[in-house]
Coordinates of C-alpha atoms and ligand atoms in Angstrom, one line a residue:
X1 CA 0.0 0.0 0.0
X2 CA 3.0 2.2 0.4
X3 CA 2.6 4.4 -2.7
X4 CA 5.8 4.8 -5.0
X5 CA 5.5 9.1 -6.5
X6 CA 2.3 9.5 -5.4
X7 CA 1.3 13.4 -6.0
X8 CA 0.2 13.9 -9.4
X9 CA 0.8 16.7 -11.5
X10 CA -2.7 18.5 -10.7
X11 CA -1.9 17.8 -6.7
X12 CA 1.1 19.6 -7.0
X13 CA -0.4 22.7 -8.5
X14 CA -3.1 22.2 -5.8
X15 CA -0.4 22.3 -3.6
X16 CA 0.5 25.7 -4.3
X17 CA -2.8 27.3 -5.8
X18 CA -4.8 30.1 -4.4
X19 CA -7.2 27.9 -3.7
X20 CA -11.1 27.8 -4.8
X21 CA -13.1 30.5 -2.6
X22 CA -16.0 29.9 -3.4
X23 CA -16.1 26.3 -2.1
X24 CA -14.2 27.5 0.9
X25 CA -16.7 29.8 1.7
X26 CA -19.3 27.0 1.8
X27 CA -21.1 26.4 5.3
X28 CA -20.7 29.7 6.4
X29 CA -23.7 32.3 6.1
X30 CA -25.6 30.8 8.1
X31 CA -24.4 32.4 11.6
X32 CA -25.1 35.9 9.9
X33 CA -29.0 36.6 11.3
X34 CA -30.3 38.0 14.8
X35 CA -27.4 39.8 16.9
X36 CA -26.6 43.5 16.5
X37 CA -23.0 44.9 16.2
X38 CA -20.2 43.8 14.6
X39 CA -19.9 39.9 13.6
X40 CA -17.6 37.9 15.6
X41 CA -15.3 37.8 13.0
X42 CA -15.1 41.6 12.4
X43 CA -13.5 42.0 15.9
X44 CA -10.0 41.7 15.3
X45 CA -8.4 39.1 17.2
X46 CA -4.9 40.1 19.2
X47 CA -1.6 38.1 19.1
X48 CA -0.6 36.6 22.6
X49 CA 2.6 38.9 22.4
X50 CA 5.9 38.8 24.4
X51 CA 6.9 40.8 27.4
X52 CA 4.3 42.9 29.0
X53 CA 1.6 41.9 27.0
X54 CA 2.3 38.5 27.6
X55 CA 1.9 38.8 31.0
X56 CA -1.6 40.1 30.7
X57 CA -2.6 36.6 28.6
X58 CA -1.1 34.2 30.8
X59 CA -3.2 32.9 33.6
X60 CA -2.5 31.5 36.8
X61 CA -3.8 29.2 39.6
X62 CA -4.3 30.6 42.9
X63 CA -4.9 29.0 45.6
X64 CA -4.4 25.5 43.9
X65 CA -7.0 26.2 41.3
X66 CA -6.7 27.8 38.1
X67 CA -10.2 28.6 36.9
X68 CA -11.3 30.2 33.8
X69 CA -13.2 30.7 30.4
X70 CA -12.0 29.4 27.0
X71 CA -14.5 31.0 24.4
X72 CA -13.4 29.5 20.4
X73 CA -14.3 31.7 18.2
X74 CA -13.5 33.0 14.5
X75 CA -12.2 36.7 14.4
X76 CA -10.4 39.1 11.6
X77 CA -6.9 38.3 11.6
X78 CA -4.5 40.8 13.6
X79 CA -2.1 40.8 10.4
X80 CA -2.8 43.4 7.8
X81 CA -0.7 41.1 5.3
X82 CA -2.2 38.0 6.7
X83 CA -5.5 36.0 6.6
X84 CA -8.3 38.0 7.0
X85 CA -9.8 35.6 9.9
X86 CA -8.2 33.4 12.5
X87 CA -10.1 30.9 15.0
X88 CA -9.1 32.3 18.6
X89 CA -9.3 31.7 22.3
X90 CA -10.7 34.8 24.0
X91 CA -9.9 36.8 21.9
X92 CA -6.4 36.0 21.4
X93 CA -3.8 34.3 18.7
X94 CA -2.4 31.6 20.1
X95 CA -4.8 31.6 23.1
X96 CA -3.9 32.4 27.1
X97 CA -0.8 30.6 28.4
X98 CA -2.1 28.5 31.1
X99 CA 0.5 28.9 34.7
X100 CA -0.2 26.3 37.2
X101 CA 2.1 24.2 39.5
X102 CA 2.1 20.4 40.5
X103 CA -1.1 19.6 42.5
X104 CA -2.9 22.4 41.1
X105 CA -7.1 21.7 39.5
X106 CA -7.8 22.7 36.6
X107 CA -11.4 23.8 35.8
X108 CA -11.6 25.1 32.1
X109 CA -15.3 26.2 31.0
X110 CA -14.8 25.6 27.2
X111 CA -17.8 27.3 24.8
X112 CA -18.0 26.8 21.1
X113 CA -19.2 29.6 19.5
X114 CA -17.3 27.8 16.0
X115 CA -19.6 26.7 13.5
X116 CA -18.3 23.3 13.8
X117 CA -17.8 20.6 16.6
X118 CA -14.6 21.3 19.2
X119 CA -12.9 20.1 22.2
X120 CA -10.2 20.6 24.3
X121 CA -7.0 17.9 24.1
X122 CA -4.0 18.8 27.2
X123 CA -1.0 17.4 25.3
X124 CA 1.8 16.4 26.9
X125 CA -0.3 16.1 30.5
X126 CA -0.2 13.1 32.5
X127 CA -4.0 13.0 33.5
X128 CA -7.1 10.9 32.8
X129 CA -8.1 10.4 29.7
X130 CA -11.4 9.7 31.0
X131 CA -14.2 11.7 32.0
X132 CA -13.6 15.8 32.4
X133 CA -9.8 15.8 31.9
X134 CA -8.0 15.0 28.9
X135 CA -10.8 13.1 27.0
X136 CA -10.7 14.0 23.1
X137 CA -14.2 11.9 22.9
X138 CA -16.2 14.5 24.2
X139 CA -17.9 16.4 21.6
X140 CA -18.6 19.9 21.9
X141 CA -21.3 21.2 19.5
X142 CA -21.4 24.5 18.1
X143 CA -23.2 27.1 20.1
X144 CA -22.6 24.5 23.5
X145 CA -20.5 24.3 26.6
X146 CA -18.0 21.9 28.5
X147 CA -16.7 21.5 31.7
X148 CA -13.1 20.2 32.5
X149 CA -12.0 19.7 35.1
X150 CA -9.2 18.0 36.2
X151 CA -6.2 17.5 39.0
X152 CA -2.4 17.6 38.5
X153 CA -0.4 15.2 40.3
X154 CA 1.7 16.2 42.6
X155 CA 4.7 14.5 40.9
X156 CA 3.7 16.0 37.7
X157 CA 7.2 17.0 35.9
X158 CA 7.4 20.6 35.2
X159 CA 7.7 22.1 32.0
X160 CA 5.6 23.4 28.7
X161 CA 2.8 21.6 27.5
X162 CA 0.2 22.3 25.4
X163 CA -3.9 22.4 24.9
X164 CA -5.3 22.6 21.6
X165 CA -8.7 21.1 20.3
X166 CA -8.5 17.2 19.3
X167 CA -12.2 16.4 18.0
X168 CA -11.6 14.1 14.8
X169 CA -11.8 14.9 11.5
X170 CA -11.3 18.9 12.1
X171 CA -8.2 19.0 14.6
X172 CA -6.2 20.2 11.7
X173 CA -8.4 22.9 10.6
X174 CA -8.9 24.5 13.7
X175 CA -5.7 24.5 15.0
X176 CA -4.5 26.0 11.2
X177 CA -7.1 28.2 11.6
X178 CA -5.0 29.6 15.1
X179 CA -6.8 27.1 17.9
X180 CA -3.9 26.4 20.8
X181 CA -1.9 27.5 23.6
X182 CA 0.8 27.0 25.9
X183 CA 0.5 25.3 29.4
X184 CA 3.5 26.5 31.5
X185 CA 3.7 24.1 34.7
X186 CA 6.2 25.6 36.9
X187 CA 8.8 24.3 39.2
X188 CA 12.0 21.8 38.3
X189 CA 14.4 23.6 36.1
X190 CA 12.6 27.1 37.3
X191 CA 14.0 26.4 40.8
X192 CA 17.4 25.2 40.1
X193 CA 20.0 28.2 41.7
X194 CA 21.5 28.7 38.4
X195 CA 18.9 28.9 36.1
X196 CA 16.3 30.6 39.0
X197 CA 16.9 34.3 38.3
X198 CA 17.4 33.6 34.2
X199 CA 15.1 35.6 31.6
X200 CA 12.7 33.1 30.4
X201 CA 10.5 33.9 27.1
X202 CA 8.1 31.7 25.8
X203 CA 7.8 31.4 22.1
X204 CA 4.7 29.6 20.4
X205 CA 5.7 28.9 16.8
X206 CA 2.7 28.9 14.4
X207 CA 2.3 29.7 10.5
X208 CA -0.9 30.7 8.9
X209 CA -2.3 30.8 5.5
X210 CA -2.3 33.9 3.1
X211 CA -5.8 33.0 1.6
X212 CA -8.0 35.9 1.4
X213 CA -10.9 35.6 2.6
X214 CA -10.8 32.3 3.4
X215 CA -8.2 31.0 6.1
X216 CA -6.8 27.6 6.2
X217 CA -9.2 25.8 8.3
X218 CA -11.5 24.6 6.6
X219 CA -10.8 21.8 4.5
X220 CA -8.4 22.6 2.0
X221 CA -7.1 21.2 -1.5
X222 CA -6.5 17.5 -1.0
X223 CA -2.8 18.1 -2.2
X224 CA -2.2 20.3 0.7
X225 CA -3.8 18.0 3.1
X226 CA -2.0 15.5 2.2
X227 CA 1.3 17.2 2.9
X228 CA -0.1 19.1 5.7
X229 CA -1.4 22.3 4.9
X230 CA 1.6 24.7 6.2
X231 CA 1.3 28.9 5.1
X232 CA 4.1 31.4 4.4
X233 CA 3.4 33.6 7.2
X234 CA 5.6 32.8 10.3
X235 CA 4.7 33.8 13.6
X236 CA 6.2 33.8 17.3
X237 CA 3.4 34.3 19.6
X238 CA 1.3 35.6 17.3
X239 CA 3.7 38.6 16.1
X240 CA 5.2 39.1 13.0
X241 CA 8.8 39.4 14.5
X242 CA 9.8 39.4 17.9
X243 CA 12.3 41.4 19.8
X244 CA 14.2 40.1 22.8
X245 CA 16.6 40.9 25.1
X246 CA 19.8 38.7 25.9
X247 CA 20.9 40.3 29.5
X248 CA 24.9 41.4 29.6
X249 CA 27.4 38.5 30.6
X250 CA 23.8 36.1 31.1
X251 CA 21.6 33.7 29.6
X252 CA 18.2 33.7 28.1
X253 CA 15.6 31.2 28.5
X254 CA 13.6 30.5 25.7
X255 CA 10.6 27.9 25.8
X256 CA 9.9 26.6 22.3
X257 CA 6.4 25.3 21.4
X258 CA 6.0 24.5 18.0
X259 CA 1.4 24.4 17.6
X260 CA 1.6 24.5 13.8
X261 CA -0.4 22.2 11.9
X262 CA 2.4 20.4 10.0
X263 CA 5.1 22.3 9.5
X264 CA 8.4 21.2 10.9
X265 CA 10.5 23.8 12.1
X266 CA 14.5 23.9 12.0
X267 CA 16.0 26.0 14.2
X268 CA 19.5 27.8 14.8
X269 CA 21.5 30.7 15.8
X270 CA 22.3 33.1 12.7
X271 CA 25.7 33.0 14.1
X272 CA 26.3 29.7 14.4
X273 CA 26.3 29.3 17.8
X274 CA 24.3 26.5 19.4
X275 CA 21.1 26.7 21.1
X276 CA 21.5 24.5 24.9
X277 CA 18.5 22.8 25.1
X278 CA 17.8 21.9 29.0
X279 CA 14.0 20.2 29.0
X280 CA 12.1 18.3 26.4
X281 CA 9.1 17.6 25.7
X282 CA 8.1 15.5 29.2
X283 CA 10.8 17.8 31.0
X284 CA 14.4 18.6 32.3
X285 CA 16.5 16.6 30.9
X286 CA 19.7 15.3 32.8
X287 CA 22.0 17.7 31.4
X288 CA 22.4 20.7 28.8
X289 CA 22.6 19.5 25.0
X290 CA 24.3 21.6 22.3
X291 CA 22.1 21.6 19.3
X292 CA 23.7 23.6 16.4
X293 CA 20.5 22.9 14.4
X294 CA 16.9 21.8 16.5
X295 CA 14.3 20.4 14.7
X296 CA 11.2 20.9 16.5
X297 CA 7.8 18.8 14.5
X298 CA 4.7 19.7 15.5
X299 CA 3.3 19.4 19.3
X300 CA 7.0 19.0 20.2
X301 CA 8.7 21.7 22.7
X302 CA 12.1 22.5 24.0
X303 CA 13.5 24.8 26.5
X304 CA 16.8 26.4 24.9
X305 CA 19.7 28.5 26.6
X306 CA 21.1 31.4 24.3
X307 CA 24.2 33.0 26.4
X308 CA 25.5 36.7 25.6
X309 CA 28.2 37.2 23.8
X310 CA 27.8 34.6 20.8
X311 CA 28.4 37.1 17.6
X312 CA 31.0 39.7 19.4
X313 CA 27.8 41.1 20.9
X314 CA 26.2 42.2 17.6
X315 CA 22.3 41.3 17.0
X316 CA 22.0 37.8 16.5
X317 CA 18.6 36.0 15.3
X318 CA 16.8 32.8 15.4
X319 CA 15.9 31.5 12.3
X320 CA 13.5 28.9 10.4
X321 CA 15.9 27.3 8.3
X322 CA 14.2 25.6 4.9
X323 CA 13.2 22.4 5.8
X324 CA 11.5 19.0 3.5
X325 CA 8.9 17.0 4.9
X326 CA 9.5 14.6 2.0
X327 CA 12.2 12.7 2.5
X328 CA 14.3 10.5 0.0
X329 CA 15.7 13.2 -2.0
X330 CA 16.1 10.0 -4.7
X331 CA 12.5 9.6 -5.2
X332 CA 10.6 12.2 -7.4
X333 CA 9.2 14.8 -5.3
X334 CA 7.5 17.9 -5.5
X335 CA 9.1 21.3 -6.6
X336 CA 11.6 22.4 -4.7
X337 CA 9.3 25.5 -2.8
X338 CA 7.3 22.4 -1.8
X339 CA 9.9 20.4 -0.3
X340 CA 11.0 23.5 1.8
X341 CA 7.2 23.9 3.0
X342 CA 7.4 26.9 1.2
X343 CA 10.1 28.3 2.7
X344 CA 13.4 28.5 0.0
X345 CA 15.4 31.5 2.5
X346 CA 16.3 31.6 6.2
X347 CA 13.6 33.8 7.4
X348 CA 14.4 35.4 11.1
X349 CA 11.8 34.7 14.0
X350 CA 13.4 36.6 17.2
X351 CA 15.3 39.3 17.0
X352 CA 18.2 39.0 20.0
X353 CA 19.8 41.9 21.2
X354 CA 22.8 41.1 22.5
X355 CA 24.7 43.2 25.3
X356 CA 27.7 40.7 24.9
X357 CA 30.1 39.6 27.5
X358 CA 30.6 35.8 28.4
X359 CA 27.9 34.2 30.0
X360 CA 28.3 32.6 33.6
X361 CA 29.2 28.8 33.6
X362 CA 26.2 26.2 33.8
X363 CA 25.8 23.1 35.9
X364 CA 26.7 20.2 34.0
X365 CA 24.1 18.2 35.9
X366 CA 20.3 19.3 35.8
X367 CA 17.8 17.2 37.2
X368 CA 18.5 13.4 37.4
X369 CA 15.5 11.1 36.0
X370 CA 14.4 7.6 37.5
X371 CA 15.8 5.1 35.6
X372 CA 13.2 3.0 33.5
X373 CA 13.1 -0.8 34.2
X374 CA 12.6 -3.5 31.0
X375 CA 9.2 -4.0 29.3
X376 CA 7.3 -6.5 29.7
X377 CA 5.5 -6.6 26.5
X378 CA 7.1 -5.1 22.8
X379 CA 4.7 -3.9 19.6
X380 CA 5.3 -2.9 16.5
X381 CA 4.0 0.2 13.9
X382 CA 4.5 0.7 10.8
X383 CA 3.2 4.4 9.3
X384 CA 2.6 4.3 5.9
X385 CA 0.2 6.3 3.0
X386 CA -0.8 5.1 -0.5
X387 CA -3.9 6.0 -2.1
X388 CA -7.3 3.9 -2.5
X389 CA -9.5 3.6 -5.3
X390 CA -12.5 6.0 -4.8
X391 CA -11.0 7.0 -1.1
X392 CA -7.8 9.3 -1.9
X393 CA -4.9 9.2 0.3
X394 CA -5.1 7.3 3.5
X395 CA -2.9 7.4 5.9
X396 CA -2.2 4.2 7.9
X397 CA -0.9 2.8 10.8
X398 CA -0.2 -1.1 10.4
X399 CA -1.7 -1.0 7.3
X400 CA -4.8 0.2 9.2
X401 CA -6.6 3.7 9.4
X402 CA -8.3 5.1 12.4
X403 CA -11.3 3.3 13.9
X404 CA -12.4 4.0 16.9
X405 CA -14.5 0.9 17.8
X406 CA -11.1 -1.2 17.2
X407 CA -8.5 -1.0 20.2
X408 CA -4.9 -1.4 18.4
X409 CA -3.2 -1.5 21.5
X410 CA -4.6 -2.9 24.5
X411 CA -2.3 -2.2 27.8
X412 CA -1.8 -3.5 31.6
X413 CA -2.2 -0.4 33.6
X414 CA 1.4 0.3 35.3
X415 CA 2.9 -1.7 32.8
X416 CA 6.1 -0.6 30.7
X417 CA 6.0 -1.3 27.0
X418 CA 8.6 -1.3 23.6
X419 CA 7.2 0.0 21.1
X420 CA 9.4 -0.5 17.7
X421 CA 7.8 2.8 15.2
X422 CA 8.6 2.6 11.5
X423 CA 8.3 5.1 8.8
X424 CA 8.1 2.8 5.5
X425 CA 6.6 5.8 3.4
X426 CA 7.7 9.0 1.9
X427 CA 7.0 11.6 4.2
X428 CA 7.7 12.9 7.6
X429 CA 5.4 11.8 10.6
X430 CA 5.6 13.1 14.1
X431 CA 4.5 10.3 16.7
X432 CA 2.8 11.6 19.4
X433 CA 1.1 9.6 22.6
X434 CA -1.4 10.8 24.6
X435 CA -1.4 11.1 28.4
X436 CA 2.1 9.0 29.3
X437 CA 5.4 10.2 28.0
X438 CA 8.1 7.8 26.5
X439 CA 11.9 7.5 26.2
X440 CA 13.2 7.2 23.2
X441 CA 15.9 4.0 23.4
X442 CA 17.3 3.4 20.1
X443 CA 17.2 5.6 16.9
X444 CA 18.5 3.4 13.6
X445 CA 20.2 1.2 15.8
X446 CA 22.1 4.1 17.4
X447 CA 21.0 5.3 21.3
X448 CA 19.6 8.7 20.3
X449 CA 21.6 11.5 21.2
X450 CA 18.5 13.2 23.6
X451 CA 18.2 11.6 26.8
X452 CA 14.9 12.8 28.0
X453 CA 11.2 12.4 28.3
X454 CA 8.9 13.0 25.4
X455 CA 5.6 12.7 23.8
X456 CA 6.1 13.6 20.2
X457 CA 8.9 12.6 18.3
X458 CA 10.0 13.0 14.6
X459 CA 9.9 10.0 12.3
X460 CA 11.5 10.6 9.3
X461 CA 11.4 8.6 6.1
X462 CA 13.1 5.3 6.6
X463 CA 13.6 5.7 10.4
X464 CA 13.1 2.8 12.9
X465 CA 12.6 4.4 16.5
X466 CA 12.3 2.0 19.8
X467 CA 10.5 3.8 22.6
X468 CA 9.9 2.5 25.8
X469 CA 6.5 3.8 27.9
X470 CA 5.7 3.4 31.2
X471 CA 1.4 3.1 31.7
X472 CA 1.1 4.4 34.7
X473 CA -1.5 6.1 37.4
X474 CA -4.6 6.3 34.8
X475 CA -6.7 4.0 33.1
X476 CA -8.9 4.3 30.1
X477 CA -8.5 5.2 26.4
X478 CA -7.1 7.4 24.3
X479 CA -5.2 7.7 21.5
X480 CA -1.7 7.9 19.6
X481 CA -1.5 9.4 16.0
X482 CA 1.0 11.5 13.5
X483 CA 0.7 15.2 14.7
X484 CA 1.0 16.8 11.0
X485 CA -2.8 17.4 12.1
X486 CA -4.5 16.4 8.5
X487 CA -2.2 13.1 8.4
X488 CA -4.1 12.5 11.5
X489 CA -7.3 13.7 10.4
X490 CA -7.3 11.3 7.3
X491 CA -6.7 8.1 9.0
X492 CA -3.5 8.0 11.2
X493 CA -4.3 7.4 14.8
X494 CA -5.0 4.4 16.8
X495 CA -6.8 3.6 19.8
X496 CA -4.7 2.5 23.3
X497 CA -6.6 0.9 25.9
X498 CA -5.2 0.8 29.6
X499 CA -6.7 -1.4 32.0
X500 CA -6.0 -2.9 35.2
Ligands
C2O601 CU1 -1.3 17.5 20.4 CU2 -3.4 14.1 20.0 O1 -2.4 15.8 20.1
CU602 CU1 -1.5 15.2 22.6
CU603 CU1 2.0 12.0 9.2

C-alpha cells in the first residue's frame, strides 16, 4: 500500500494554488441573522505577544485552582498582510498561556461559539483520559459548553505543554485556523540556583495561511492535506517578528512550542552558535545539549539557553531554516518550494539583542531522572500512505486507518511497554502519545543523542525508532497518532486501551 511518486501533477499545483473561494466559503452564512453589532469575525483578534503583553494573557492558579473561560471563536486576523480571519481563544492568537504548578485543579469552561464541533486535548499532560480531563471523545457542539476539570499530580514534571482542540476529523483545521496554547507548569528547572533568576520567554511557533478571505481551516485542497497544509506567514506568539533581550554576561531562557499544523520547524543561531537545550518535551533533561540545528515537528517543545556574547555582541537571530517534509531526495518529489514547505530562505523569528560579554558557567548536571526498568511486552507500527481507489490518500498505521471501535493496543495499567515505530513511506510523521510520556531508546540502531522524556517525536522517512512507555497512574482510552494534524485527520491514529 506504500505508494511509490504519489502526488500527481494536478496535486502539485493544488499544492501551491490560491485555492477555490468559493467552495471554501461553503457552510458559512448561516451564523449571519439575529445579533446587533459587529460579527464575531469583524473584531479583530490580538496576538498573545511577548513581554508585557504576555503577562496580561497568561493565567494563573491561585490557591491550587486555576479557573477560567475558554471562548473558540472566529475573528479578523491581527495581520494586515495575513489571513483576514483566524479561529481564537478569548480573543487571542495563540490563546492564554495556562501557569499552574504540581497539585494544582484545573477547571476550564470551554464554549463553542465555531460553527463546527470542538474540544479541548491537554497534550503532553499526565492525566485521565477519561471523564472531564484529557478526554478527546467529548464532543462539543457549536453554540454549546464543556466543563473540564481535572487534578495535576503532585509528581507532575514541570515544564511546557500544550492544549489545543483534538475532536476528529477537524483537529487540523482548527488548529491551522490559530486554535492552541501554551500550558506553563512551573517548578523543576525554574527552581534550580543557576537557572532561577534567568530571563525566560516563551515562544509559540505557528504559521498561517495567506488566503483571502478564506483562512486555512477549513478543509483545503486534498494536495495540501496530504502534505499538511503549512502557510508562508511565520509567527512567534502571534507577532510578525519578535524582539528580545539577551541580559549582559547572562543567559536567556527561551521555551519553544512548535502548535503549527504540520510544518516542521528547523532551528538555529544566525551566528552559528548552538542553542542548549535543558528540557524536552516531558521535562528537564539530565543535562544541557548543544544543538547547532533543533528540529522541532509539531506538538514537540524545548526549552533552549542562548548565552550573551555569541556574535561579538552584535544582533543575532533565530531563524527557520528551509526544511523537507519529504524525505528521500532519490524519489521524485515535488518542486523544490514544496519540499522546503514553502520556505526557500532563512527567514528570522526573534530578533536578540545582544549586550555581549561571556555568560556565567552552567551546571553540567540538571535534574537526574528515574531510571526506566525492562518491558514487559514489545509492539510494533508501521506508518505508511498510499492511495485507495475512490477514497484518496489514506494514511495508515499497520496498514490500518483510524477506527475508533477497534482498540490497536490494549495495555496493563502500570505496565512498561517497547514500542518498535517505523516510517516505510515517503514523508515525515511526528509520533505523538497521549497522556504518558516515552523515552526514546534506540534511533537506527544508534542510542539517540536526547536523553529525555517525550511525547512527540519526529519520524522521518526510513527511520526505525524504539521507545519505551511506562502506563502508569490512569486507566482508560485514548489515543496515539501523527501530529501533521491532516495526516491525523485522514486516518493516522489508533486507539490504546489501559486497564488494570
Ligand atoms: Cu497535540 Cu493528540 O495531540
Ligand atoms: Cu496530545
Ligand atoms: Cu504524518
Amino acid at each position: 500500500m506504500n505508494a511509490g511518486p504519489m502526488l500527481s501533477r494536478r496535486q502539485l499545483l493544488e499544492l501551491t494554488a490560491a485555492g477555490t473561494a468559493a467552495a471554501l466559503m461553503a457552510g458559512w452564512g448561516l451564523r449571519r441573522g439575529g445579533a446587533a453589532g459587529p460579527l464575531p469575525w469583524q473584531r479583530r483578534a490580538q496576538p498573545l505577544g511577548s513581554g508585557a503583553i504576555e503577562a496580561a494573557s497568561r493565567i494563573r492558579s491561585r490557591n491550587g485552582l486555576l479557573q477560567l473561560q475558554l471562548v473558540a471563536e472566529r475573528l479578523a486576523g491581527p495581520w494586515p498582510d495575513g489571513p483576514r480571519q483566524v479561529l481564537a481563544y478569548n480573543g487571542l492568537v495563540p490563546g492564554p498561556t495556562l501557569e499552574l504548578w504540581p497539585g494544582d485543579t484545573v477547571a476550564i469552561t470551554l464554549i463553542n461559539r465555531l460553527d463546527q464541533p470542538t474540544n479541548l486535548h491537554f497534550h503532553g499532560l499526565h492525566i485521565s483520559p477519561a471523564g472531564q480531563a484529557d478526554n478527546i471523545f467529548l464532543s462539543v457542539a457549536p453554540g454549546a459548553r464543556q466543563e473540564y476539570r481535572f487534578r495535576l499530580p503532585v509528581d507532575h514534571p514541570s515544564g511546557l505543554f500544550y492544549y489545543h482542540p483534538h475532536h476528529h476529523g477537524t483537529v487540523a483545521d482548527q488548529v491551522f485556523g490559530g486554535l492552541g496554547g501554551a500550558i506553563v507548569v512551573r517548578g523543576g528547572l525554574d527552581d534550580l540556583p543557576d537557572l532561577a533568576n534567568v530571563p525566560t520567554s516563551l515562544v509559540i511557533l505557528k504559521d498561517f495561511s495567506l488566503r483571502q478571505p478564506p483562512t486555512g481551516w477549513h478543509p483545503g485542497p486534498m494536495g495540501a492535506r496530504m502534505r499538511g497544509r503549512v502557510g508562508p506567514l511565520l509567527t512567534v506568539n502571534g507577532e510578525r517578528t519578535t524582539k528580545l533581550d539577551i541580559p549582559a554576561r547572562g543567559w536567556l531562557r527561551l521555551r519553544l512550542l512548535n502548535a503549527a499544523n504540520a510544518r516542521v520547524y528547523r532551528l538555529a543561531l544566525s551566528d552559528g552558535t548552538p542553542l542548549l537545550q535543558i528540557s524536552s518535551d516531558g521535562g528537564a533533561l539530565e543535562e544541557p545539549l548543544a544543538q547547532q540545528q533543533l528540529l522541532l515537528a509539531p506538538g514537540e517543545r524545548a526549552d533552549v539557553l542562548v548565552g550573551s556574547g555569541g556574535n561579538g555582541g552584535r544582533q543575532r537571530s533565530l531563524l527557520s531554516l528551509p526544511y523537507s517534509t519529504f524525505g528521500r531526495p532519490m524519489l521524485a518529489g515535488p518542486p523544490q518550494a514544496d519540499r522546503h514547505q514553502g520556505q526557500a530562505r532563512p527567514q528570522p523569528l526573534l530578533h536578540l539583542r545582544d549586550p555581549g560579554g561571556q555568560p556565567p558557567q552552567l551546571p553540567g548536571r540538571l535534574l537526574a531522572h528515574a531510571p526506566l526498568g525492562p518491558p514487559v511486552r514489545q509492539r510494533r507500527f508501521r506508518f505508511s500512505h498510499g492511495m485507495r481507489p475512490g477514497h484518496g490518500m489514506q494514511f495508515l498505521i499497520n496498514g490500518q486507518s483510524f477506527d475508533h471501535h477497534r482498540i490497536d493496543a490494549a495495555v496493563k495499567l502500570n505496565s512498561i511497554e517497547e514500542w518498535e515505530l517505523l516510517n516505510v513511506g515517503m514523508m515525515d510523521h511526528p509520533f505523538h502519545l497521549h497522556v504518558n510520556a516515552f523515552q526514546v531508546v534506540e534511533h537506527n540502531g544508534q542510542p539517540p543523542a536526547l536523553q529525555g522524556w517525550k511525547d512527540t517525536v519526529l519520524l522521518q522517512p526510513g527511520d526505525q525508532l524504539r521507545i519505551r512507555i511506562p502506563f502508569n497512574d490512569f486507566s482508560g482510552r485514548t489515543v496515539f497518532h501523527c501530529h501533521n494534524l491532516d495526516h491525523e485527520d485522514l486516518g493516522m491514529m489508533g486507539l490504546v486501551e489501559i486497564s488494570d
